[in-house]
Short mmCIF file of C-alpha atoms and ligand atoms in Angstrom, two decimals:
data_model
loop_
_atom_site.label_atom_id
_atom_site.label_comp_id
_atom_site.label_asym_id
_atom_site.label_seq_id
_atom_site.Cartn_x
_atom_site.Cartn_y
_atom_site.Cartn_z
CA MET A 1 14.49 -86.79 -57.58
CA GLN A 2 17.55 -84.80 -58.60
CA PRO A 3 18.98 -82.24 -55.57
CA PRO A 4 17.48 -78.94 -56.30
CA GLU A 5 20.48 -77.21 -56.87
CA LYS A 6 21.16 -78.72 -60.14
CA LEU A 7 17.98 -77.63 -61.34
CA ASP A 8 17.03 -74.06 -62.69
CA ALA A 9 15.04 -71.82 -60.75
CA GLU A 10 11.97 -72.78 -62.04
CA LYS A 11 12.25 -76.46 -61.94
CA LYS A 12 13.43 -75.74 -58.31
CA ARG A 13 10.36 -73.82 -57.33
CA LEU A 14 8.20 -76.74 -59.10
CA LEU A 15 9.86 -79.27 -56.91
CA GLN A 16 9.46 -77.43 -53.81
CA GLU A 17 5.80 -77.37 -54.86
CA VAL A 18 5.52 -80.75 -55.18
CA GLN A 19 7.30 -81.65 -51.96
CA VAL A 20 4.95 -79.12 -49.81
CA LEU A 21 2.00 -80.70 -51.57
CA LEU A 22 3.14 -84.45 -50.64
CA SER A 23 3.75 -83.13 -47.00
CA MET A 24 0.33 -81.94 -46.89
CA VAL A 25 -1.33 -85.29 -47.71
CA PRO A 26 -2.35 -86.97 -44.62
CA VAL A 27 -1.44 -90.71 -45.50
CA PRO A 28 1.88 -91.96 -46.69
CA VAL A 29 2.68 -90.95 -50.40
CA VAL A 30 5.51 -92.72 -52.07
CA VAL A 31 7.04 -91.61 -55.78
CA THR A 32 9.09 -94.33 -57.78
CA ASP A 33 10.79 -94.31 -60.85
CA ALA A 34 9.66 -96.48 -64.06
CA LEU A 35 11.58 -99.62 -62.25
CA GLY A 36 9.93 -99.25 -58.85
CA ASN A 37 13.10 -97.43 -56.98
CA ILE A 38 11.92 -95.15 -54.22
CA LEU A 39 12.77 -91.28 -55.37
CA HIS A 40 10.66 -89.61 -52.56
CA ALA A 41 8.53 -90.48 -49.40
CA ASN A 42 6.59 -87.76 -47.90
CA ALA A 43 6.45 -86.86 -44.19
CA VAL A 44 3.59 -89.11 -43.27
CA ALA A 45 5.19 -92.21 -44.59
CA GLU A 46 8.59 -91.55 -42.93
CA ASN A 47 6.52 -91.11 -39.30
CA VAL A 48 4.37 -94.05 -39.95
CA TRP A 49 6.67 -96.34 -40.95
CA LYS A 50 9.45 -95.25 -38.78
CA ARG A 51 12.09 -94.63 -41.65
CA SER A 52 14.06 -91.47 -42.67
CA GLN A 53 13.75 -90.26 -46.10
CA ILE A 54 17.40 -91.80 -46.74
CA ALA A 55 16.40 -95.25 -45.61
CA LEU A 56 13.28 -94.98 -47.73
CA THR A 57 14.70 -93.77 -50.87
CA ASN A 58 17.77 -96.17 -50.83
CA LYS A 59 15.06 -98.97 -51.32
CA HIS A 60 13.18 -100.75 -54.08
CA ILE A 61 9.27 -100.64 -53.54
CA ARG A 62 9.08 -104.54 -53.23
CA GLU A 63 11.28 -104.20 -50.12
CA ILE A 64 8.85 -102.19 -48.29
CA VAL A 65 5.45 -103.09 -49.81
CA GLU A 66 4.29 -106.94 -49.61
CA GLY A 67 1.58 -108.15 -52.21
CA GLY A 68 -0.61 -106.69 -54.57
CA GLU A 69 1.69 -106.99 -58.01
CA ILE A 70 2.63 -103.26 -57.19
CA GLU A 71 5.93 -103.59 -59.18
CA ALA A 72 4.47 -104.91 -62.39
CA LEU A 73 1.77 -102.42 -62.26
CA ILE A 74 4.37 -99.61 -62.03
CA LYS A 75 6.63 -101.02 -64.54
CA GLN A 76 3.41 -101.13 -67.06
CA GLY A 77 2.24 -97.82 -66.32
CA LYS A 78 -0.80 -98.94 -65.13
CA PRO A 79 -3.30 -96.90 -62.74
CA ALA A 80 -4.83 -99.08 -59.99
CA HIS A 81 -6.87 -98.58 -56.99
CA LYS A 82 -7.81 -100.38 -53.70
CA ILE A 83 -4.60 -103.16 -54.42
CA PRO A 84 -4.66 -104.54 -50.55
CA VAL A 85 -1.01 -104.36 -49.52
CA ARG A 86 0.83 -104.89 -46.12
CA ILE A 87 3.89 -102.68 -44.99
CA LYS A 88 6.08 -103.77 -42.21
CA ASP A 89 7.49 -100.65 -40.92
CA ALA A 90 11.21 -100.62 -38.96
CA ALA A 91 9.74 -101.59 -35.30
CA ASN A 92 8.27 -104.80 -37.29
CA PHE A 93 4.65 -103.63 -36.95
CA LEU A 94 2.42 -104.64 -39.96
CA HIS A 95 0.27 -101.97 -41.37
CA MET A 96 -2.76 -102.85 -43.95
CA TYR A 97 -3.47 -100.47 -46.74
CA GLU A 98 -5.27 -99.98 -50.12
CA CYS A 99 -2.63 -98.97 -52.47
CA ARG A 100 -3.61 -96.11 -55.06
CA ILE A 101 -1.12 -96.09 -58.16
CA ARG A 102 -0.88 -93.01 -60.55
CA PRO A 103 1.63 -93.62 -63.26
CA LEU A 104 4.04 -91.12 -64.35
CA PHE A 105 4.68 -90.74 -68.27
CA VAL A 106 7.35 -88.61 -70.15
CA TYR A 107 7.22 -88.63 -73.54
CA ARG A 108 4.74 -91.72 -73.75
CA LYS A 109 7.27 -93.48 -71.71
CA VAL A 110 6.64 -94.77 -68.19
CA ALA A 111 8.77 -92.37 -66.21
CA GLY A 112 7.63 -93.35 -62.66
CA ALA A 113 4.29 -93.84 -60.06
CA VAL A 114 2.86 -92.11 -57.27
CA LEU A 115 1.50 -94.75 -55.03
CA GLN A 116 -0.93 -93.34 -52.06
CA PHE A 117 -1.62 -95.73 -49.30
CA THR A 118 -4.99 -95.45 -47.34
CA ALA A 119 -5.84 -97.49 -44.16
CA ALA A 120 -7.36 -100.67 -45.61
CA PRO A 121 -9.68 -102.06 -43.01
CA TYR A 122 -12.53 -100.08 -44.65
CA ALA A 123 -12.75 -102.22 -47.77
CA GLU A 124 -13.68 -105.42 -45.70
CA HIS A 125 -16.10 -103.75 -43.59
CA LYS A 126 -19.08 -104.59 -45.95
CA GLU A 127 -18.17 -108.17 -45.92
CA GLU A 128 -17.52 -108.28 -42.36
CA ARG A 129 -20.84 -106.60 -41.77
CA ARG A 130 -22.51 -109.19 -43.75
CA LYS A 131 -21.19 -112.10 -41.50
CA HIS A 132 -21.44 -110.54 -38.24
CA PRO A 133 -24.79 -108.14 -38.71
CA VAL A 134 -25.81 -105.96 -35.72
CA ARG A 135 -29.21 -106.43 -35.02
CA TYR A 136 -30.16 -104.27 -32.09
CA THR A 137 -30.06 -100.26 -32.01
CA PHE A 138 -31.21 -98.38 -28.69
CA SER A 139 -34.80 -98.28 -30.13
CA ASP A 140 -35.00 -102.11 -30.30
CA ILE A 141 -34.23 -102.38 -26.56
CA ARG A 142 -37.70 -102.63 -24.85
CA GLY A 143 -38.50 -101.76 -21.39
CA ASN A 144 -39.68 -98.74 -19.74
CA SER A 145 -38.36 -99.05 -16.37
CA ASP A 146 -36.59 -96.32 -14.77
CA ILE A 147 -33.67 -98.78 -14.27
CA ILE A 148 -33.29 -99.60 -18.27
CA VAL A 149 -34.17 -96.14 -19.58
CA SER A 150 -31.60 -94.51 -17.60
CA LEU A 151 -29.17 -97.45 -18.39
CA LYS A 152 -30.31 -96.64 -22.41
CA LYS A 153 -29.48 -93.14 -21.59
CA GLN A 154 -25.86 -93.78 -20.13
CA SER A 155 -24.87 -96.31 -22.75
CA ALA A 156 -26.08 -93.75 -25.53
CA HIS A 157 -23.76 -91.19 -23.88
CA ILE A 158 -20.51 -93.15 -23.84
CA ALA A 159 -21.23 -95.14 -27.12
CA PRO A 160 -19.22 -92.28 -28.96
CA THR A 161 -15.98 -92.67 -26.89
CA ASP A 162 -13.61 -95.41 -27.71
CA SER A 163 -13.35 -96.72 -24.06
CA THR A 164 -13.21 -100.28 -22.99
CA ILE A 165 -16.70 -101.02 -21.18
CA LEU A 166 -17.54 -104.09 -18.92
CA ILE A 167 -21.04 -105.14 -18.99
CA ARG A 168 -22.27 -107.33 -16.09
CA GLY A 169 -25.88 -109.04 -15.59
CA GLU A 170 -27.16 -112.41 -15.28
CA SER A 171 -27.53 -114.58 -18.30
CA GLY A 172 -30.36 -113.64 -20.90
CA THR A 173 -30.58 -109.95 -19.59
CA GLY A 174 -29.60 -108.28 -22.68
CA LYS A 175 -25.72 -107.98 -22.13
CA GLU A 176 -25.27 -108.31 -25.94
CA VAL A 177 -28.42 -106.63 -27.04
CA PHE A 178 -26.62 -103.31 -25.46
CA ALA A 179 -22.96 -104.02 -26.79
CA GLN A 180 -24.62 -104.23 -30.31
CA ALA A 181 -26.50 -100.87 -29.72
CA ILE A 182 -23.55 -99.24 -28.29
CA HIS A 183 -21.52 -100.04 -31.23
CA ALA A 184 -24.34 -99.24 -33.70
CA THR A 185 -24.20 -95.54 -32.29
CA SER A 186 -20.40 -95.71 -32.14
CA MET A 187 -17.65 -94.12 -34.55
CA ARG A 188 -17.33 -97.72 -35.58
CA LYS A 189 -20.48 -98.52 -36.60
CA ASP A 190 -19.45 -98.81 -40.18
CA GLY A 191 -16.83 -101.14 -39.18
CA PRO A 192 -17.39 -104.94 -38.01
CA PHE A 193 -19.31 -106.14 -34.66
CA VAL A 194 -17.48 -109.43 -34.09
CA ALA A 195 -18.48 -111.08 -30.96
CA LEU A 196 -16.74 -114.38 -29.37
CA ASN A 197 -18.04 -116.48 -26.49
CA CYS A 198 -15.02 -117.32 -24.37
CA ALA A 199 -17.45 -120.18 -22.68
CA ALA A 200 -18.45 -121.66 -25.66
CA ILE A 201 -15.07 -122.47 -27.31
CA PRO A 202 -12.36 -125.09 -26.06
CA GLU A 203 -9.75 -123.45 -23.98
CA ALA A 204 -7.10 -125.00 -26.55
CA LEU A 205 -9.15 -123.11 -29.47
CA LEU A 206 -9.84 -119.89 -27.88
CA GLU A 207 -6.25 -118.23 -28.23
CA SER A 208 -6.22 -119.16 -32.32
CA GLU A 209 -9.69 -117.88 -32.48
CA LEU A 210 -8.80 -114.50 -30.73
CA PHE A 211 -5.21 -113.95 -32.05
CA GLY A 212 -5.41 -116.13 -35.22
CA TYR A 213 -2.35 -118.25 -36.69
CA GLU A 214 0.16 -118.47 -39.42
CA GLU A 215 0.24 -121.67 -41.76
CA GLY A 216 1.76 -124.47 -40.53
CA SER A 217 1.73 -123.25 -36.64
CA PHE A 218 0.33 -126.54 -35.56
CA THR A 219 -1.06 -129.69 -36.77
CA GLY A 220 -4.55 -129.12 -38.44
CA ALA A 221 -3.70 -125.36 -38.89
CA LYS A 222 -5.42 -124.07 -42.29
CA LYS A 223 -3.23 -123.25 -45.16
CA GLY A 224 -2.56 -119.79 -45.62
CA GLY A 225 -3.09 -119.43 -41.78
CA LYS A 226 -6.66 -117.73 -40.40
CA GLU A 227 -7.19 -114.27 -38.85
CA GLY A 228 -8.07 -113.96 -35.56
CA ARG A 229 -11.05 -112.19 -34.13
CA PHE A 230 -8.96 -108.90 -33.25
CA GLU A 231 -8.17 -108.96 -37.04
CA LEU A 232 -11.53 -109.56 -38.15
CA ALA A 233 -12.61 -106.47 -35.73
CA ARG A 234 -10.31 -103.93 -36.85
CA GLY A 235 -12.09 -100.76 -37.36
CA GLY A 236 -14.87 -102.09 -35.34
CA THR A 237 -16.07 -103.47 -32.02
CA LEU A 238 -14.90 -107.00 -30.39
CA PHE A 239 -17.54 -108.41 -27.86
CA LEU A 240 -15.97 -110.56 -25.60
CA ASP A 241 -18.70 -112.47 -23.96
CA GLU A 242 -18.47 -114.73 -20.77
CA ILE A 243 -15.01 -113.11 -20.29
CA GLY A 244 -15.05 -114.60 -16.60
CA ASP A 245 -14.46 -118.04 -18.36
CA MET A 246 -11.13 -117.27 -19.95
CA PRO A 247 -8.40 -118.95 -18.93
CA LEU A 248 -5.70 -117.31 -16.94
CA PHE A 249 -3.06 -117.72 -19.60
CA LEU A 250 -5.13 -116.08 -21.85
CA GLN A 251 -5.89 -113.23 -19.68
CA ALA A 252 -2.64 -112.63 -19.22
CA LYS A 253 -2.23 -112.36 -23.11
CA LEU A 254 -5.19 -110.57 -23.69
CA LEU A 255 -3.92 -107.86 -20.97
CA ARG A 256 -0.86 -107.41 -22.87
CA VAL A 257 -2.78 -106.97 -26.12
CA LEU A 258 -4.90 -104.35 -24.68
CA GLN A 259 -1.93 -102.45 -23.18
CA GLU A 260 0.25 -102.58 -26.18
CA ARG A 261 -2.49 -102.41 -28.75
CA ARG A 262 -0.69 -104.98 -31.12
CA ILE A 263 -0.78 -108.66 -31.26
CA GLU A 264 1.13 -111.64 -33.15
CA ARG A 265 -0.63 -114.76 -34.68
CA ILE A 266 0.12 -117.99 -32.99
CA GLY A 267 3.50 -119.13 -34.89
CA GLY A 268 4.06 -115.66 -36.40
CA THR A 269 6.59 -113.11 -36.01
CA ASP A 270 4.86 -110.03 -37.71
CA THR A 271 3.27 -107.55 -35.22
CA ILE A 272 0.02 -106.44 -36.30
CA PRO A 273 -1.33 -103.30 -34.92
CA ILE A 274 -5.04 -103.39 -33.28
CA ASP A 275 -7.63 -100.83 -33.99
CA VAL A 276 -10.61 -102.32 -31.94
CA ARG A 277 -13.02 -101.29 -29.33
CA VAL A 278 -13.13 -104.05 -27.08
CA ILE A 279 -16.58 -104.47 -24.91
CA ALA A 280 -16.68 -107.31 -22.64
CA ALA A 281 -19.74 -109.29 -20.45
CA THR A 282 -19.74 -111.56 -18.05
CA HIS A 283 -22.42 -112.96 -15.47
CA LYS A 284 -19.77 -114.07 -13.16
CA ASN A 285 -18.60 -112.43 -10.18
CA LEU A 286 -15.12 -111.44 -11.10
CA GLU A 287 -14.43 -109.66 -7.74
CA ALA A 288 -14.88 -112.97 -5.76
CA MET A 289 -12.82 -114.70 -8.68
CA ILE A 290 -10.29 -112.03 -8.29
CA VAL A 291 -10.12 -113.29 -4.52
CA ASP A 292 -9.95 -116.92 -5.69
CA GLY A 293 -6.99 -116.04 -8.07
CA ARG A 294 -9.12 -117.20 -11.05
CA PHE A 295 -9.15 -113.75 -12.50
CA ARG A 296 -6.46 -111.12 -12.99
CA GLU A 297 -6.88 -108.08 -11.14
CA ASP A 298 -4.99 -105.91 -13.59
CA LEU A 299 -7.08 -107.30 -16.48
CA TYR A 300 -10.14 -106.40 -14.60
CA PHE A 301 -9.18 -103.01 -13.88
CA ARG A 302 -8.03 -102.58 -17.52
CA LEU A 303 -11.47 -104.05 -19.13
CA ASN A 304 -13.91 -102.00 -16.15
CA VAL A 305 -13.28 -98.32 -17.42
CA ILE A 306 -16.92 -98.06 -17.90
CA PRO A 307 -19.09 -100.35 -16.13
CA LEU A 308 -22.62 -101.31 -17.01
CA TYR A 309 -24.90 -103.33 -14.92
CA VAL A 310 -27.93 -104.87 -16.66
CA PRO A 311 -30.29 -105.73 -13.95
CA PRO A 312 -32.22 -109.03 -13.57
CA LEU A 313 -36.06 -109.02 -14.97
CA ARG A 314 -37.18 -109.51 -11.70
CA ASN A 315 -35.72 -106.28 -10.63
CA ARG A 316 -37.77 -104.35 -13.39
CA LYS A 317 -40.95 -106.46 -13.79
CA GLU A 318 -42.71 -103.11 -15.05
CA ASP A 319 -40.65 -104.05 -18.43
CA LEU A 320 -42.20 -107.31 -18.77
CA TYR A 321 -45.69 -106.26 -20.40
CA ASP A 322 -43.77 -104.42 -23.17
CA LEU A 323 -41.60 -107.21 -23.89
CA ILE A 324 -44.35 -110.08 -23.82
CA HIS A 325 -46.40 -107.75 -26.27
CA TYR A 326 -43.12 -106.96 -28.42
CA PHE A 327 -41.92 -110.90 -28.50
CA MET A 328 -45.91 -111.57 -29.13
CA LYS A 329 -46.07 -109.34 -32.38
CA ARG A 330 -42.60 -110.42 -33.42
CA CYS A 331 -43.47 -114.24 -33.21
CA SER A 332 -47.14 -113.59 -34.93
CA LYS A 333 -45.54 -111.80 -37.88
CA ARG A 334 -42.88 -114.76 -38.20
CA LEU A 335 -45.19 -117.83 -37.49
CA GLY A 336 -48.27 -116.14 -39.51
CA LYS A 337 -50.38 -116.40 -36.30
CA GLU A 338 -52.83 -114.21 -35.01
CA GLN A 339 -51.85 -112.27 -31.77
CA LYS A 340 -53.45 -113.43 -28.64
CA ARG A 341 -54.68 -111.99 -25.59
CA LEU A 342 -53.65 -113.09 -21.92
CA SER A 343 -56.35 -113.87 -19.05
CA SER A 344 -55.67 -111.72 -15.79
CA GLN A 345 -54.62 -114.91 -14.15
CA ALA A 346 -52.37 -115.90 -16.97
CA LEU A 347 -50.85 -112.34 -16.82
CA LYS A 348 -50.39 -112.53 -12.92
CA ARG A 349 -48.81 -115.80 -13.00
CA LEU A 350 -46.41 -114.09 -15.54
CA TYR A 351 -45.71 -111.24 -13.14
CA ASP A 352 -45.48 -113.79 -9.97
CA TYR A 353 -42.64 -115.50 -11.93
CA HIS A 354 -39.11 -114.91 -10.86
CA TRP A 355 -37.61 -115.54 -14.57
CA PRO A 356 -34.31 -116.98 -13.99
CA GLY A 357 -33.96 -117.17 -17.52
CA ASN A 358 -34.52 -113.19 -18.15
CA ILE A 359 -35.64 -111.75 -21.22
CA ARG A 360 -34.42 -115.01 -23.13
CA GLU A 361 -36.87 -116.66 -21.12
CA VAL A 362 -39.54 -114.45 -21.71
CA GLU A 363 -38.79 -114.60 -25.53
CA ASN A 364 -38.95 -118.80 -25.20
CA VAL A 365 -42.31 -118.53 -23.07
CA VAL A 366 -44.12 -116.48 -25.75
CA GLU A 367 -42.85 -118.53 -28.44
CA TYR A 368 -44.33 -121.57 -26.57
CA ILE A 369 -47.58 -119.97 -26.13
CA MET A 370 -47.80 -118.95 -29.76
CA ASN A 371 -47.21 -122.39 -30.96
CA LEU A 372 -49.11 -124.38 -28.56
CA GLU A 373 -52.16 -122.31 -27.80
CA ILE A 374 -54.97 -122.97 -30.43
CA GLY A 375 -57.43 -120.32 -29.13
CA GLU A 376 -57.19 -116.52 -29.08
CA LEU A 377 -57.00 -116.10 -25.14
CA VAL A 378 -54.09 -117.36 -23.16
CA THR A 379 -55.04 -119.28 -19.92
CA VAL A 380 -53.01 -120.00 -17.01
CA THR A 381 -53.01 -123.90 -18.49
CA SER A 382 -51.76 -122.75 -21.59
CA LEU A 383 -48.33 -121.67 -20.18
CA PRO A 384 -45.35 -123.91 -19.81
CA ALA A 385 -45.04 -126.16 -16.78
CA SER A 386 -42.28 -123.79 -15.15
CA LEU A 387 -44.84 -121.25 -15.04
CA ARG A 388 -47.82 -123.12 -14.07
CA GLU A 389 -46.31 -125.06 -10.99
CA ILE A 390 -44.40 -122.03 -9.56
CA ASP A 391 -42.25 -124.16 -7.04
CA GLU A 392 -43.38 -122.65 -3.41
CA LYS A 393 -41.04 -124.60 -1.89
CA ILE A 394 -37.78 -123.81 -3.71
CA MET A 395 -38.67 -119.96 -4.09
CA PRO A 396 -40.87 -119.27 -1.14
CA LYS A 397 -40.07 -115.44 -1.29
CA LEU A 398 -40.06 -114.63 -4.74
CA THR A 399 -43.45 -116.09 -5.50
CA LYS A 400 -45.12 -113.89 -2.77
CA GLU A 401 -44.22 -110.57 -4.83
CA PRO A 402 -47.00 -108.37 -5.75
CA PRO A 403 -47.21 -108.42 -9.70
CA VAL A 404 -46.26 -104.67 -10.78
CA GLU A 405 -44.64 -103.11 -7.87
CA THR A 406 -41.22 -101.24 -8.83
CA VAL A 407 -38.01 -102.16 -7.29
CA HIS A 408 -37.85 -99.34 -4.67
CA ASP A 409 -41.63 -99.87 -3.69
CA ASN A 410 -41.32 -103.58 -2.92
CA PRO A 411 -39.62 -104.00 0.56
CA ARG A 412 -39.39 -107.76 -0.12
CA GLU A 413 -36.92 -106.92 -3.01
CA ILE A 414 -34.51 -106.12 -0.15
CA LEU A 415 -33.17 -109.48 0.78
CA THR A 416 -30.48 -110.15 3.44
CA ILE A 417 -27.29 -111.28 2.48
CA ASP A 418 -27.85 -114.69 3.34
CA GLU A 419 -31.33 -114.73 1.69
CA LYS A 420 -29.70 -113.22 -1.58
CA GLU A 421 -27.11 -116.10 -1.48
CA THR A 422 -29.84 -118.74 -0.65
CA GLU A 423 -31.63 -117.39 -3.72
CA LEU A 424 -28.69 -117.52 -6.01
CA ILE A 425 -27.65 -120.98 -4.84
CA LEU A 426 -30.97 -122.44 -5.48
CA LYS A 427 -31.44 -120.54 -8.91
CA ALA A 428 -28.20 -122.46 -9.84
CA LEU A 429 -29.20 -125.73 -8.91
CA GLN A 430 -32.70 -125.05 -10.51
CA ARG A 431 -30.75 -124.55 -13.88
CA PHE A 432 -27.89 -126.96 -13.72
CA GLY A 433 -29.66 -129.74 -11.66
CA ARG A 434 -28.99 -131.62 -8.53
CA SER A 435 -26.57 -134.24 -9.71
CA THR A 436 -22.80 -134.15 -8.93
CA GLU A 437 -21.90 -132.53 -12.42
CA GLY A 438 -24.78 -130.16 -12.21
CA LYS A 439 -23.38 -129.07 -8.87
CA LYS A 440 -19.97 -128.56 -10.00
CA LYS A 441 -21.78 -126.24 -12.89
CA ALA A 442 -23.60 -124.69 -10.25
CA ALA A 443 -20.54 -123.93 -8.27
CA ALA A 444 -18.37 -122.64 -11.26
CA SER A 445 -21.34 -120.60 -12.37
CA LEU A 446 -21.55 -118.84 -8.90
CA GLY A 447 -17.85 -118.48 -8.83
CA ILE A 448 -17.63 -120.75 -5.40
CA SER A 449 -15.91 -123.99 -4.98
CA ILE A 450 -17.60 -127.24 -4.76
CA ALA A 451 -16.66 -127.47 -1.51
CA THR A 452 -18.18 -123.98 -0.21
CA LEU A 453 -21.37 -125.06 -2.48
CA TYR A 454 -21.91 -128.13 -0.39
CA ARG A 455 -21.14 -126.11 2.83
CA ARG A 456 -23.87 -123.70 1.97
CA LEU A 457 -26.33 -126.27 0.99
CA GLN A 458 -25.65 -127.87 4.48
CA LYS A 459 -26.65 -124.64 5.85
CA ILE A 460 -29.61 -124.19 3.86
CA ARG A 461 -30.87 -127.28 5.05
CA TYR A 462 -30.45 -126.57 8.59
CA GLU A 463 -32.02 -123.56 8.48
CA LYS A 464 -34.92 -124.88 6.65
CA LYS A 465 -35.73 -127.49 9.22
CA LEU A 466 -35.30 -124.88 12.05
CA SER A 467 -37.88 -122.89 10.41
CA LYS A 468 -40.45 -125.55 10.15
N1 LIG S 501 -34.31 -104.97 -23.64
C1 LIG S 501 -34.50 -106.08 -24.57
N2 LIG S 501 -35.37 -105.85 -25.55
C2 LIG S 501 -35.78 -106.70 -26.51
N3 LIG S 501 -35.01 -107.73 -26.59
C3 LIG S 501 -34.35 -108.32 -25.48
C4 LIG S 501 -33.93 -106.88 -24.41
N4 LIG S 501 -32.94 -107.78 -23.63
C5 LIG S 501 -32.53 -109.01 -24.53
N5 LIG S 501 -33.41 -109.05 -25.06
C6 LIG S 501 -33.19 -110.46 -26.27
O1 LIG S 501 -33.02 -111.53 -24.98
C7 LIG S 501 -32.09 -112.52 -25.51
C8 LIG S 501 -31.02 -112.70 -24.71
O2 LIG S 501 -30.34 -111.11 -24.77
P1 LIG S 501 -28.71 -111.32 -24.76
O3 LIG S 501 -27.99 -112.49 -25.64
O4 LIG S 501 -27.91 -109.82 -24.99
O5 LIG S 501 -28.21 -111.73 -23.20
P2 LIG S 501 -26.84 -111.75 -22.56
O6 LIG S 501 -27.01 -111.14 -21.11
O7 LIG S 501 -25.93 -111.28 -23.54
O8 LIG S 501 -27.12 -113.45 -22.17
P3 LIG S 501 -25.64 -114.50 -22.12
O9 LIG S 501 -25.17 -114.05 -20.63
O10 LIG S 501 -26.63 -115.66 -21.85
O11 LIG S 501 -24.98 -114.30 -23.39
C9 LIG S 501 -31.78 -111.73 -27.14
O12 LIG S 501 -32.24 -112.96 -27.99
C10 LIG S 501 -32.48 -110.88 -27.34
O13 LIG S 501 -33.35 -111.00 -28.32
#
């Protein structure tokens, strides 16, 4: 644009009007000539891209904007919108935009263009939502126990904030269900919900899954590179499940990313700002892992901004009836079978059971019953073996629990620390088996060393002998 002093009064006024209008637009706007040289950039462009007006107006549009054939469109005088482009700012941050172009004509000849840049992620959300559908809202979370009702209330209260959340609880208690419901109630609900199970992916691949990589960064890297989960989740929520299984070197990197709110792909030099809410979850004892040096304390504090705890089903057996009926209804619909009734002995057996696999196990047991029971009445003999033969030797205390009492009313729920420890160890062995491999897994899941597990087992055996 020509300096205002060279223009007559009317032109000066018009130019000022345009400049003021541009300064009021809350997104970056750039005006170019017919060849794509930048004539003017508004204040937002200056601020966001950390470049002064002088630095911007001395450049061609292709020096600032990557991708999208912008230059050709300007020269041809073609209007366009939603063109995905990337802009690197002066601090090397990469911004993703959708660009809208409006051509300017003087005497029917292309005289330039006005380019508007809006944040891009929202264009990708539909596709991301399709890939990562959110199945749960708070109304889908079953259970009327005080504990669950108040947890739902608390979670709904913190959902609209953008704070990081750490959800604790045993496997199968519904940690992901809560994470999804929080996302579905948050300001990011139109963005994607991207989940990553840190325990399910080999260590060597976890880093590239999280942060993505550039083409040629390692053998086997895909052509064109790959976006990591942080990028895929932009504008939405990243659910990091089993965070306790993240190796230490990645914990350090994750901490840096959460502090600086930007990532670099593996093998890349561009800095990509991240716009993601992180919800992490684990069934592990992170505090014990910090003591053992297996989890970073600084990362723990960074994640544990809002702590939530989903209690095991054995501490909220009031929810069992609701859950069984919910899964029965769902299963009968899916399998096209009649709903079934439970005999009182079968129901008692379900209440007496300690449900080490929590809600996931309830789902499986109901599916088993619905598939195998031919009649309408479900009796004890129709239950899976694990419930038919509740192991009195392994879980002597838990099997004595009365059916429907609440945690607070039931004195047997208050175990001594030693009893609780024994219970956890036996449960882990029941789950992973008593082979050497099983014991290793049990020790890892309990967050103790294999040597400690052997020591504790010796103690348990000794005490058992004494009590005989
Ligand atoms: N309150 C609930 N109402 C209905 N279904 C539930 C509820 N809680 C859990 N579920 C069901 O139980 C299953 C396990 O839940 P989820 O995957 O959220 O558990 P998790 O704690 O994240 O387990 P893990 O630690 O093993 O990943 C899911 O398939 C879900 O359908």
